[in-house]
Amino acid sequence: YDSAKKDRGLKDILSEFENFDPKTFSDAFLVSFFSTVICKNIEWVGTKTIENLALGALLHDIGIMQIEEEIRNLDYDKMTEAQRNIFQQHPLKGAESLKKIPRLNSG
């Protein structure tokens, strides 16, 4: 998280995400934390892999900001098929929004 905050583009999008939906951001932060804890216990995993995993986990739901509030706030089990189809697009929308951040696309 601290490493991501050093990159202006990442810092901006993470701040936007946190302000947009603190609960979802908190969930993403916990996914990142626990993924890192698990990964650190695997001997063959290097530091760069752990950093990338932590960042990916932190950003995994970033596209939720582009889903309309009416759908975003529904219980997934109560969504219609059309609403689920829209909701399930959030990973692709997130990937699209992250394309503008050079650090994430340098490789």
Steps between C-alpha positions, in 0.01 A plus 500: 500500500777741588681411178184563298453838668841611366369476143282805427258313271453215743471734795227697325294198398537337844392822671205525264408138574529549876285815492250344262426192710693462825352155570600352165841664527542352848406157364756537221763605752429188707517278190837657425623454857396135533625414150837644596511306827427176317746577221781582744474146633580349162876462479539535124313830476720807461448856621389633160235227474370585847487871415315430175257267676432757773438773243279278285293400802467863605375595153284197426168680554596845371253469211210498745516879486367482145192293582181692562411535865162331454671178388812532714297509821282199426553165665658286228251217559210739442629644173326424175707333231538834321617669821750220565636537148560870563651438844731231364654755265674682786831311465520598131405858579769506768761366261406768248529778755841374613645507147580869544744429785846442351635294792229241441559479127875498473544139466 
